[in-house]
Coordinates of C-alpha atoms and ligand atoms in Angstrom, one line a residue:
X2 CA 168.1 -206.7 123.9
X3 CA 164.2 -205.6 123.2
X4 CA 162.7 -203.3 125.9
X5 CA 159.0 -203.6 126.1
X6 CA 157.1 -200.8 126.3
X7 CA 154.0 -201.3 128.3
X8 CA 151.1 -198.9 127.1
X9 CA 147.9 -197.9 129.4
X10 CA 145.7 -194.8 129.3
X11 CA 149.0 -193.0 127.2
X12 CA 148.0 -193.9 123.7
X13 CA 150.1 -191.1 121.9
X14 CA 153.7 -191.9 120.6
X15 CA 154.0 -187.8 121.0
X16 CA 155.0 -186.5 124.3
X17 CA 155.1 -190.2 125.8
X18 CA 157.9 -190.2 128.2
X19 CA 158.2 -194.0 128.5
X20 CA 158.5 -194.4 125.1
X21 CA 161.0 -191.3 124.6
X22 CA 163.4 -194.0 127.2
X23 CA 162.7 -196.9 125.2
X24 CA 164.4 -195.1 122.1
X25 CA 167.4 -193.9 124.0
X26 CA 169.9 -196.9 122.8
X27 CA 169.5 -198.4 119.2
X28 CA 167.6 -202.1 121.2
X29 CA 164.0 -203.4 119.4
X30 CA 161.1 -201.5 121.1
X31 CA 158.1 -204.5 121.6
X32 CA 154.8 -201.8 122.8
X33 CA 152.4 -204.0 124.1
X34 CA 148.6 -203.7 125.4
X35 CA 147.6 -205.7 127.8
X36 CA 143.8 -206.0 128.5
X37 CA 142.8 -207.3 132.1
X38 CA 140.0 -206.0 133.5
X39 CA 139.3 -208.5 136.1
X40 CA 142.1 -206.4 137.6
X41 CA 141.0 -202.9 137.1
X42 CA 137.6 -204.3 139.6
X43 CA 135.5 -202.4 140.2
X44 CA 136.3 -199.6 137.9
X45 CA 136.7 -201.9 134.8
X46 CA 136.1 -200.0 131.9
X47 CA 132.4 -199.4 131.3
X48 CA 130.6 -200.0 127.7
X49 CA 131.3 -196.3 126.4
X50 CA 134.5 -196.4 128.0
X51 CA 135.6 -199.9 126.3
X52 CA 134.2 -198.5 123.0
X53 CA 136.8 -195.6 122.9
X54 CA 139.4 -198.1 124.1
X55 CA 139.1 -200.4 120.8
X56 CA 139.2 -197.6 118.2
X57 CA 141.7 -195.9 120.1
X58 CA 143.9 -199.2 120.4
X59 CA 143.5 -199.5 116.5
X60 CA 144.8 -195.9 115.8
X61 CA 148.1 -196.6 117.9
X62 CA 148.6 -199.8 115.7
X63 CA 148.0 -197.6 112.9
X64 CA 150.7 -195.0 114.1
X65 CA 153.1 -197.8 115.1
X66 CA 152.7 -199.9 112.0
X67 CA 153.2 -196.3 110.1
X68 CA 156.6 -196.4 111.8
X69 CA 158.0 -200.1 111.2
X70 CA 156.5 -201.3 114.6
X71 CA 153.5 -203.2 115.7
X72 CA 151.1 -203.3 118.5
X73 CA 151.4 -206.7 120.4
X74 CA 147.9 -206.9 122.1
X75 CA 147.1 -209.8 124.8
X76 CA 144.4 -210.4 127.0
X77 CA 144.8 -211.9 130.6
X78 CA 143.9 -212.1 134.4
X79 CA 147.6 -211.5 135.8
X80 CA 149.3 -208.6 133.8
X81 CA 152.7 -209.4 135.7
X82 CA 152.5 -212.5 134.3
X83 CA 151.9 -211.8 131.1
X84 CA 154.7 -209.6 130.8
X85 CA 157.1 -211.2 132.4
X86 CA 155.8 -214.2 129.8
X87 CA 156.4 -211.8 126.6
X88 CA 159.7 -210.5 128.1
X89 CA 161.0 -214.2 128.4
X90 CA 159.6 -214.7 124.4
X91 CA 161.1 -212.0 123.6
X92 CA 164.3 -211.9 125.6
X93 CA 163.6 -208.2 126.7
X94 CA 165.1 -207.2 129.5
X95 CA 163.6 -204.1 130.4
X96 CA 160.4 -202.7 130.5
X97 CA 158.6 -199.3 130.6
X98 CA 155.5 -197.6 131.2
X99 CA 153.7 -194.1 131.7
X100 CA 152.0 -194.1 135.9
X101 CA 148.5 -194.5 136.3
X102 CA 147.0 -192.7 139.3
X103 CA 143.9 -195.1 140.2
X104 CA 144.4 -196.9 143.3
X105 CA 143.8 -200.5 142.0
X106 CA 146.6 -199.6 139.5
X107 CA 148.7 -198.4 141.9
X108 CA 148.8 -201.2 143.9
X109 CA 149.1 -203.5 141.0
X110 CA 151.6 -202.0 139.2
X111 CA 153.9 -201.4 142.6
X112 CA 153.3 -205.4 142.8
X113 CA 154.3 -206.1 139.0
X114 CA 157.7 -203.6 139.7
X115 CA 158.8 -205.2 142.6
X116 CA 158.1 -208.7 140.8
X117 CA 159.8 -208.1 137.8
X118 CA 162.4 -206.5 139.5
X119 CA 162.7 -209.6 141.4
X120 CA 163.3 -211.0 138.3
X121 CA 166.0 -209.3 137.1
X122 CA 164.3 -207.4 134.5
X123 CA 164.9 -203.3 134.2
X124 CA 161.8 -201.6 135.0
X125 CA 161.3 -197.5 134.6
X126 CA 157.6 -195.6 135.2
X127 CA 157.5 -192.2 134.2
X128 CA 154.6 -189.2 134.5
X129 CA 152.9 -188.7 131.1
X130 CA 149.4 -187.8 132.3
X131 CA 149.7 -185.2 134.7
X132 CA 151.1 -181.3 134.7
X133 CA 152.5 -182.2 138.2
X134 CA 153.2 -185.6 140.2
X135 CA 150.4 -185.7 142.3
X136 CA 153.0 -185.6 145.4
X137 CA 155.0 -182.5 144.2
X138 CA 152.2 -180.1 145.6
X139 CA 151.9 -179.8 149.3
X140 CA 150.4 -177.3 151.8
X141 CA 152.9 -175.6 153.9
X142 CA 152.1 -177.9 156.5
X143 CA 153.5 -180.7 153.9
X144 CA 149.6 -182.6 153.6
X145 CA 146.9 -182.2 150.2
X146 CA 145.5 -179.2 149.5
X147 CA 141.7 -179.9 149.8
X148 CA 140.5 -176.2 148.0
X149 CA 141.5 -175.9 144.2
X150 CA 142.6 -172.3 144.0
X151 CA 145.6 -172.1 146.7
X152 CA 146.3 -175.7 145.0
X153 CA 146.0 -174.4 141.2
X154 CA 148.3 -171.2 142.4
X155 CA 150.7 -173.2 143.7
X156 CA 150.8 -175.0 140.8
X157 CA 151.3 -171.9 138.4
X158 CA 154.0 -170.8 140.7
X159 CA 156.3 -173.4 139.3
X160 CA 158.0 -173.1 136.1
X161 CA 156.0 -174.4 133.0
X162 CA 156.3 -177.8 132.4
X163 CA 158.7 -179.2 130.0
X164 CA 158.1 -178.8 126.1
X165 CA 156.5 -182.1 124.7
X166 CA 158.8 -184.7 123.1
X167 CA 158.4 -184.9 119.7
X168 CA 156.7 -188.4 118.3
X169 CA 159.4 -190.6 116.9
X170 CA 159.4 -190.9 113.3
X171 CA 160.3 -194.9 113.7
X172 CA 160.7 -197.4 116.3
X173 CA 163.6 -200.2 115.9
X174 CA 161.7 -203.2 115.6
X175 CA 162.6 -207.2 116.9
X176 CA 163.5 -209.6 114.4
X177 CA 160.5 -211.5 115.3
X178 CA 157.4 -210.0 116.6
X179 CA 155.7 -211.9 119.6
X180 CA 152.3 -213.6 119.1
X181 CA 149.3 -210.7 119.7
X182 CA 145.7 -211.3 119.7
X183 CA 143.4 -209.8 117.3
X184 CA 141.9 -206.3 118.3
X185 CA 138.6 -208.5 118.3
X186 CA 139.5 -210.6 120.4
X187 CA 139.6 -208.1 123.6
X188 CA 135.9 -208.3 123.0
X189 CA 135.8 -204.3 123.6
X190 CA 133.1 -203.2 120.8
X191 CA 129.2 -204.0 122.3
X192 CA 127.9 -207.0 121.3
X193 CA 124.5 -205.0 120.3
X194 CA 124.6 -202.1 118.4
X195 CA 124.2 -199.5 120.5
X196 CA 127.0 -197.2 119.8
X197 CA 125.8 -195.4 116.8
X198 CA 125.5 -192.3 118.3
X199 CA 129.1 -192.5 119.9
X200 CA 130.4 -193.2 116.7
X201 CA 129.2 -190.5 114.8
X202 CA 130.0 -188.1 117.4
X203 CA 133.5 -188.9 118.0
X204 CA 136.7 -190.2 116.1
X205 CA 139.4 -191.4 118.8
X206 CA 142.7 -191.7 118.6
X207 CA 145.8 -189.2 118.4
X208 CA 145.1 -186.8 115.5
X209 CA 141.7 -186.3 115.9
X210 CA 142.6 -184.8 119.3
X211 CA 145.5 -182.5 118.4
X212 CA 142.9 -181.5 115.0
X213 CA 140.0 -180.7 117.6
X214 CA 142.4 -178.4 120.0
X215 CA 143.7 -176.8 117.2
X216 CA 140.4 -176.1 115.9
X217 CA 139.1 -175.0 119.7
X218 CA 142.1 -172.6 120.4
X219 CA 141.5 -171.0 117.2
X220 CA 137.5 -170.8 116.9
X221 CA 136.1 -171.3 120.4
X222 CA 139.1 -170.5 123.1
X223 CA 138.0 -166.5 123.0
X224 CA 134.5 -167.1 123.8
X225 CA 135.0 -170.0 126.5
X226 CA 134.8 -168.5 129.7
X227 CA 131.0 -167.2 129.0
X228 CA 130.1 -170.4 126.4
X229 CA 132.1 -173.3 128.9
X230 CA 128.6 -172.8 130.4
X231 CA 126.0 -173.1 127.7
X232 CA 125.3 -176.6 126.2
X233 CA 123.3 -175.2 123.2
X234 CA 126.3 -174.0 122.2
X235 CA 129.4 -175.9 120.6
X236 CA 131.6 -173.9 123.0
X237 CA 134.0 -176.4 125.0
X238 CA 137.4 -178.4 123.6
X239 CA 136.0 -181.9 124.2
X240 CA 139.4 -182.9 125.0
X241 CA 138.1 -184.7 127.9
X242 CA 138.0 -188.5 126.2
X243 CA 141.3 -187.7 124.5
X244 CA 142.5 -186.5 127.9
X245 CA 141.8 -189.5 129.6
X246 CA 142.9 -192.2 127.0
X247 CA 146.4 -190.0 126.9
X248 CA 145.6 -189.7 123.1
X249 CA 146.9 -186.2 124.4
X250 CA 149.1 -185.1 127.2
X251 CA 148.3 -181.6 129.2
X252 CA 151.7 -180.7 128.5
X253 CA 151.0 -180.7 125.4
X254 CA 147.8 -178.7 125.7
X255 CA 149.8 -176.5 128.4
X256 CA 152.5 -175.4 125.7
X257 CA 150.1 -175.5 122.2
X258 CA 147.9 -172.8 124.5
X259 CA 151.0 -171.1 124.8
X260 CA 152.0 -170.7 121.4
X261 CA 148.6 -170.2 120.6
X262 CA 149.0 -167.2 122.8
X263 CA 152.3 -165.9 121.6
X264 CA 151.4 -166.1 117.9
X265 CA 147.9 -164.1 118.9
X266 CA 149.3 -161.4 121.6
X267 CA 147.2 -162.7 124.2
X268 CA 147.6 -161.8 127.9
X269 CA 147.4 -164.2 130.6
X270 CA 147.0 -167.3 129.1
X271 CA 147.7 -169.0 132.1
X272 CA 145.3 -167.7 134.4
X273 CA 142.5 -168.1 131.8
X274 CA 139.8 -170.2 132.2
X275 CA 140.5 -172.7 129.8
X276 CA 143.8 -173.9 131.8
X277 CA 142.3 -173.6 134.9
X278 CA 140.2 -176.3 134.0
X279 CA 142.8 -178.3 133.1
X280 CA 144.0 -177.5 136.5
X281 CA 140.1 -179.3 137.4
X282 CA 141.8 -182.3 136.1
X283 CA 145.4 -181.8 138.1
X284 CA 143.2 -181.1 141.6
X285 CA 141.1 -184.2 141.1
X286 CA 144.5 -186.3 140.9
X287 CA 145.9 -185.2 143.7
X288 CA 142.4 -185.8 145.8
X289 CA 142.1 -189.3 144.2
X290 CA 146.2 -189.9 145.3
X291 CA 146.0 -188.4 148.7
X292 CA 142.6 -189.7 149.3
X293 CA 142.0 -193.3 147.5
X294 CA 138.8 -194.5 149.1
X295 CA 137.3 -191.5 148.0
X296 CA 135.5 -193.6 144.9
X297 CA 133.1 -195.1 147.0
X298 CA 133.3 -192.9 150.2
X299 CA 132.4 -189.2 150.9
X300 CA 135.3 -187.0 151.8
X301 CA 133.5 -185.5 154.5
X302 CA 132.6 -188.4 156.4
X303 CA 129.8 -187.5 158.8
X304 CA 128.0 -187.5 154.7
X305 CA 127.9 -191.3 154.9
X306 CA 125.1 -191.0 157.3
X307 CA 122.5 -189.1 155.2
X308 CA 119.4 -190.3 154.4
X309 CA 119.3 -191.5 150.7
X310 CA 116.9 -193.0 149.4
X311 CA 116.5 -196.1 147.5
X312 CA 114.0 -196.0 144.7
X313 CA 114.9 -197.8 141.6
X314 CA 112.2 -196.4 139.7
X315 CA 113.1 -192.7 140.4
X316 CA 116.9 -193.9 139.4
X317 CA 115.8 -195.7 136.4
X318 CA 113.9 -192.6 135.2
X319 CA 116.6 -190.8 135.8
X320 CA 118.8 -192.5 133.6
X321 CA 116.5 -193.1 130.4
X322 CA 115.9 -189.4 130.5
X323 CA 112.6 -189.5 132.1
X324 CA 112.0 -187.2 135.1
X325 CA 109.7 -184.4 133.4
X326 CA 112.7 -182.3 133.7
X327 CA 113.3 -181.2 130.4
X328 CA 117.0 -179.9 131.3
X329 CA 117.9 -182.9 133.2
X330 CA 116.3 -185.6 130.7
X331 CA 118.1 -183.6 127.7
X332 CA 121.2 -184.1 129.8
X333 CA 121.2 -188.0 130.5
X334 CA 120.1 -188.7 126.6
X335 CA 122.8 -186.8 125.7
X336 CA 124.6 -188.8 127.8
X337 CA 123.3 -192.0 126.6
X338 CA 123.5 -191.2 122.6
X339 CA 126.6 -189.5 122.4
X340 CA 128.9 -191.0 125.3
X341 CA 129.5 -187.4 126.9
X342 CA 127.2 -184.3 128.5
X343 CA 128.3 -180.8 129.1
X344 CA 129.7 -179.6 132.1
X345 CA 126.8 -177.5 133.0
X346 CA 124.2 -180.4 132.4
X347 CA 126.2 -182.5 134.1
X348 CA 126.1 -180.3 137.5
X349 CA 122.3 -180.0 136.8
X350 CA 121.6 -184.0 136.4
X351 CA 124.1 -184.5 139.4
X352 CA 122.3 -182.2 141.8
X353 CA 118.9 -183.6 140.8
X354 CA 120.1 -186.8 141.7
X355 CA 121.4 -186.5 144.9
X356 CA 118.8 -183.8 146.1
X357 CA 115.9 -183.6 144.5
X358 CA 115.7 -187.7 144.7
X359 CA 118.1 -188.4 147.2
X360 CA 119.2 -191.1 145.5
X361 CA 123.4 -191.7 146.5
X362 CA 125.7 -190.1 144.3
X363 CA 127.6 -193.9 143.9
X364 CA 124.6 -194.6 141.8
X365 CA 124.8 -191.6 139.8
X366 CA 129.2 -192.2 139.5
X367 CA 128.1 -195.8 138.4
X368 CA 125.8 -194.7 135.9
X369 CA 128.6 -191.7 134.2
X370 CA 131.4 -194.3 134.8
X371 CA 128.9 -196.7 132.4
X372 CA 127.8 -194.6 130.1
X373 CA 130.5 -191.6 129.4
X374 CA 133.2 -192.4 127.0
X375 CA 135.6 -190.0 129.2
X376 CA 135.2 -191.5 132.4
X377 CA 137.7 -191.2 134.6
X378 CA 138.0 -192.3 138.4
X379 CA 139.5 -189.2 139.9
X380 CA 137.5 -186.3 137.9
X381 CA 133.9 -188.3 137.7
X382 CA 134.7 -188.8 141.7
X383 CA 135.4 -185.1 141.9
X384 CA 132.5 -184.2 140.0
X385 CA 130.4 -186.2 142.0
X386 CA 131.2 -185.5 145.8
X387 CA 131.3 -181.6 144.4
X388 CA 127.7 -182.2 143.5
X389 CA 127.0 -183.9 146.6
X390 CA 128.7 -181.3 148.6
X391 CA 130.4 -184.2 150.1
X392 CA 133.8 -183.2 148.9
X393 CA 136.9 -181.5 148.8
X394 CA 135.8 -177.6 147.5
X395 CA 132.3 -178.8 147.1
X396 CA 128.8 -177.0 146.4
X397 CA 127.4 -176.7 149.9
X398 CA 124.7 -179.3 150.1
X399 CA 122.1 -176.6 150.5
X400 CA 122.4 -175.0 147.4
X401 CA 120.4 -176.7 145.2
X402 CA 119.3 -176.7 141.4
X403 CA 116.3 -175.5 140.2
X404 CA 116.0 -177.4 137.1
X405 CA 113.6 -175.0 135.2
X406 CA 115.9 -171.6 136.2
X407 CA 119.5 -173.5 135.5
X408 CA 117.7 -174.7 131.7
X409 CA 116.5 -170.8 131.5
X410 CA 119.3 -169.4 132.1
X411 CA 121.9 -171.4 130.6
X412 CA 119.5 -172.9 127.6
X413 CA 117.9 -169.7 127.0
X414 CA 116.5 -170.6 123.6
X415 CA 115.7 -174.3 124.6
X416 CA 118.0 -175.6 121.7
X417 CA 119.8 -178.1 123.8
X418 CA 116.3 -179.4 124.8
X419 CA 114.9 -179.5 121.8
X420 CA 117.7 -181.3 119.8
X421 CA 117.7 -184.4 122.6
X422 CA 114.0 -184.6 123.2
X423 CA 112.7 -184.6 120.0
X424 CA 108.9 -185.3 121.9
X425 CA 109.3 -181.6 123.2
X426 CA 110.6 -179.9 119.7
X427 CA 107.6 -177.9 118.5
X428 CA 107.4 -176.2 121.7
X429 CA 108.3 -172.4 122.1
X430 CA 110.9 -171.4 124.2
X431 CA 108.9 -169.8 126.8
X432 CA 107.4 -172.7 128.4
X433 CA 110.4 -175.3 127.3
X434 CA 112.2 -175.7 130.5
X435 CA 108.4 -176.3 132.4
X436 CA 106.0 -177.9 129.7
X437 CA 103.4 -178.2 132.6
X438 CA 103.0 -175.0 132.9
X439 CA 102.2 -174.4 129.3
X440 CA 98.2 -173.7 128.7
X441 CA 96.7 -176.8 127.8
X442 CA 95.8 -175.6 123.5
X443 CA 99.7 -174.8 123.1
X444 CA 100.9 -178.1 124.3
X445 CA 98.0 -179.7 122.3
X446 CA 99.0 -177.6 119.3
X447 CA 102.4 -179.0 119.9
X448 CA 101.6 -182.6 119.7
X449 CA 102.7 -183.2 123.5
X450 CA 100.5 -185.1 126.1
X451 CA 102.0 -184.8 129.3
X452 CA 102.3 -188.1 131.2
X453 CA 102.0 -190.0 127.8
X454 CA 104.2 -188.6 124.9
X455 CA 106.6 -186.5 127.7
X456 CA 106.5 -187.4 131.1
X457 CA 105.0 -185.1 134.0
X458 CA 107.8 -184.2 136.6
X459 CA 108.4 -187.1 139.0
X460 CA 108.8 -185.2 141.7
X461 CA 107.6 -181.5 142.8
X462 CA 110.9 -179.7 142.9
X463 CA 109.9 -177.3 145.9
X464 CA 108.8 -180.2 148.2
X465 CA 111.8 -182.4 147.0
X466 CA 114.6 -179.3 148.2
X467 CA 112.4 -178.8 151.4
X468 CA 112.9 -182.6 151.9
X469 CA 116.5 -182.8 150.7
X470 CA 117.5 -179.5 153.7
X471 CA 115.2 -181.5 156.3
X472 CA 117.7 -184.6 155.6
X473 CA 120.6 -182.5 156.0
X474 CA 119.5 -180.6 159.1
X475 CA 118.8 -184.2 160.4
X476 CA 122.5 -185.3 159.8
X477 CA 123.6 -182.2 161.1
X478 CA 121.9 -182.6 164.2
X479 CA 123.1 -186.1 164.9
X480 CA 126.6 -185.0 164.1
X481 CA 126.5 -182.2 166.4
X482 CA 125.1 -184.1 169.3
Ligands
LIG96 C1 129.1 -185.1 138.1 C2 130.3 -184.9 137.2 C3 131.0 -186.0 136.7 C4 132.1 -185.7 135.9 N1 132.8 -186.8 135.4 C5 133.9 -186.6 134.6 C6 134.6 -187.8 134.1 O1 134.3 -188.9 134.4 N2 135.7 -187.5 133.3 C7 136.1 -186.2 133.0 O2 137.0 -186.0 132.2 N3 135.4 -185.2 133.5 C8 134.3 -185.3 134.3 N4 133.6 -184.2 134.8 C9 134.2 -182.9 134.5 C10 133.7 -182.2 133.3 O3 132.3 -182.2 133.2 C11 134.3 -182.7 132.0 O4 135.7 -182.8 132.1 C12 134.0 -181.7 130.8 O5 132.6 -181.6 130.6 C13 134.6 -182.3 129.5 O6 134.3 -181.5 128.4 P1 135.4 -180.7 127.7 O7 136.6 -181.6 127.4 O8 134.8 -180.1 126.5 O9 135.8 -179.6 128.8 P2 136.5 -178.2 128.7 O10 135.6 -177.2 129.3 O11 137.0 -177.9 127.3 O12 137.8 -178.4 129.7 C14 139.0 -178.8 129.3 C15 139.5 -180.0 130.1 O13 139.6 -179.6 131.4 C16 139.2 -180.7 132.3 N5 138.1 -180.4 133.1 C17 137.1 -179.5 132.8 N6 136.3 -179.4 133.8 C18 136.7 -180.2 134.8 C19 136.2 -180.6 136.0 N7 135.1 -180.0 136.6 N8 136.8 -181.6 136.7 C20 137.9 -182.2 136.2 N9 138.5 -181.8 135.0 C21 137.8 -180.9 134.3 C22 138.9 -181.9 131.4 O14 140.0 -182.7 131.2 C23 138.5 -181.2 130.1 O15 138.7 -182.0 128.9 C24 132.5 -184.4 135.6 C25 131.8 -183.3 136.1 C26 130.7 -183.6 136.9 C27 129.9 -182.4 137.4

């Protein structure tokens, strides 16, 4: 009898777990996607997010079809019943799946196992996502960790995780295939066209990922630790769409940095930078497991009480790119061209946000979880409460970005700038990162009016930190008395 393999954010037939089950007797193998986002609410997909979804669905169909099988695709409001419905078409009588660690998907898929179960059919999830159940790490008094590095140490104390399965190079098919719905159908692609960008920055799907770590590890993984923080610079792995989407597993990045290292006598691989940000990924797991309302609620709690402000203009400016802050606005229409923004840029943007405009990080997590084609619920919830210094092994509140120093620093030459704000390309790199202090001939001799071709800053950025440490000696008065 047929098992159906369910697939979710593991869209790899490499180092899939679930599937690796499926193929253990000679039964038919059905994989099916099942698209229901009224039940992923509120953390649907967003539009960048449902972009990489489509193409990557079409490269697993490719895969499959490249290996006798098919992708049976549906669309629905009640996933249990859906598959319990292709399971009775099909006559399956087990079914399969790779664990999702989202807490809407937790609850829904305990609720499909026990239902299905109920029905007699053979259910079996497996971990295909993360270096380490999310439960398998404890303190010593047997609760989270809250602070990465005793967490990540831990972690490196155990013995390396398994070597990847191998892809299958067919998968036994059913004599007849159930009925799918086209790829078009799922209504995944914008309905205007506003994903050129994304698409000619990024090519989902299996091999593209495994092509781009290869081509990291061997031109980019020496220089990471001082490039990871310079977005003029092509210096990072971008594995983080490809991460999310499973079009990759970290096992498999785990054990292709080890070979890597083997074949190039390098020491340490795994304390080196590059895996500890993979262990990023791992801490903000277990925090989103151990710690599920933490989406919409700060860690620390007493942080619900501060004083944001609500100024839709300020936000709107924020997220077309508008603030005067050449850094931050580079950031966000990065962000809104290509579907992604670098690390750095991304701490910069976040901090302005929350401090400088005191507008509530949710805004800012709606905006990334909208517009980034790697958003993810437990690493975009990390990255915000970090820059909120709401959260577990955050930024204290108090330190705050300067926007002109961070883009000085870290965008020396004002390349990053200049490529994403085309307005501010003619001008020279000394007063790039604070056009308004540039003497009025140069910026005229650059073609830039301030406050009509680029805007001038919205706010002043030494009043808005004195503001932004008056709100938070407030809340810490009222929490102390
Ligand atoms: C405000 C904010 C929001 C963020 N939102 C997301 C998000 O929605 N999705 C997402 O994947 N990352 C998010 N990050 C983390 C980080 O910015 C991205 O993972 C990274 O920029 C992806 O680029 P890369 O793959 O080239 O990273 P690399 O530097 O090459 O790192 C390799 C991998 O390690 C992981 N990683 C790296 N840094 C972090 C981190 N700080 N936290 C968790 N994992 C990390 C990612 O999986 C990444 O692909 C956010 C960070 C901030 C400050």
């Amino acid at each position: 009898m047929p098992t159906l393999l369910w697939f979710r954010q593991d869209l790899r037939l490499a180092d899939n777990p679930a599937l690796a089950f499926a193929l253990k007797g000679p039964d038919p193998v059905i994989p099916v996607y099942i698209h229901a986002p009224g039940e992923e609410s509120p953390w649907a997909a967003g539009g960048a997010s449902s972009w990489w979804l489509h193409h990557s669905l079409r490269a697993l169909r490719e895969d499959l079809r490249q290996r006798g099988s098919e992708l049976i695709l549906r669309s629905c409001a009640d996933t249990g019943a859906e598959l319990l419905n292709i399971a009775s078409q099909t006559q399956a009588d087990r079914i399969v799946w790779n664990r999702r660690y989202e807490p809407a998907a937790i609850t829904r898929d305990a609720r499909i196992k026990s239902m299905l179960r109920g029905e007699k059919l053979h259910c079996e999830s497996f971990n295909g996502a993360l270096l380490r159940e999310p439960w398998e790490i404890n303190t010593k008094s047997g609760g989270p960790y809250q602070v990465f590095t005793p967490f990540w140490r831990q972690c490196l104390s155990l013995a390396d995780p398994a070597p990847p399965l191998p892809a299958p190079t067919s998968l036994p098919a059913p004599q007849r295939w159930p009925r799918s719905s086209s790829l078009e159908e799922l209504n995944l692609l914008p309905r205007i066209a506003w994903a050129t960008g994304i698409e000619s920055a990024w090519t989902p799907g299996s091999h593209q990922a495994h092509a781009l770590l290869q081509h990291f590890l061997r031109h980019a993984l020496g220089g990471y630790p001082a490039a990871r923080d310079r977005p003029d610079l092509d210096g990072t792995s971008r594995m983080s769409p490809y991460l999310h989407f499973g079009q990759i597993s970290p096992r498999e990045i785990w054990h292709a940095l080890r070979a890597h290292a083997a074949d190039n006598r390098i020491a340490g691989w795994r304390e080196s930078r590059f895996l500890t940000e993979i262990g990023w990924r791992e801490f903000a797991h277990h925090l989103l497991y151990h710690f599920p309302e933490t989406p919409l609620q700060p860690l620390r709690a007493p942080f619900a009480r501060f004083a944001w402000r609500n100024d839709a203009a300020a936000l709107r400016a924020w997220q077309r790119g508008q603030t005067g802050y050449p850094i931050v606005d580079a950031g966000m229409r990065q962000l809104w061209k290509t579907g992604w923004m670098h690390n750095r840029v991304r701490m910069i943007v976040a901090s302005f946000l929350v401090k400088d405009l005191m507008i509530p990080w949710q805004e800012g997590a709606r905006w990334f979880w909208d517009t980034l084609v790697d958003a993810d619920l437990a690493s975009n919830t990390l990255g915000w409460q970090w820059s909120a210094g709401c959260g577990a092994d955050a930024a204290p509140f108090f330190r705050i970005f300067n926007p002109v120093s961070q883009g000085q620093k870290f965008d020396a030459a004002g390349d990053y700038v200049r490529k994403f704000i085309p307005e501010l390309s003619a001008l020279s790199s000394d007063w790039i990162h604070a056009p308004w202090n540039a003497p009025p001939q140069l910026l005229q001799g650059a073609g830039i009016e301030l406050g009509v071709s680029y805007p001038l800053p919205i706010v002043d950025h030494g009043a808005a930190r004195k503001r932004a440490l008056a709100a938070l000696s407030a809340l810490k008065n009222q929490t102390d008395s």
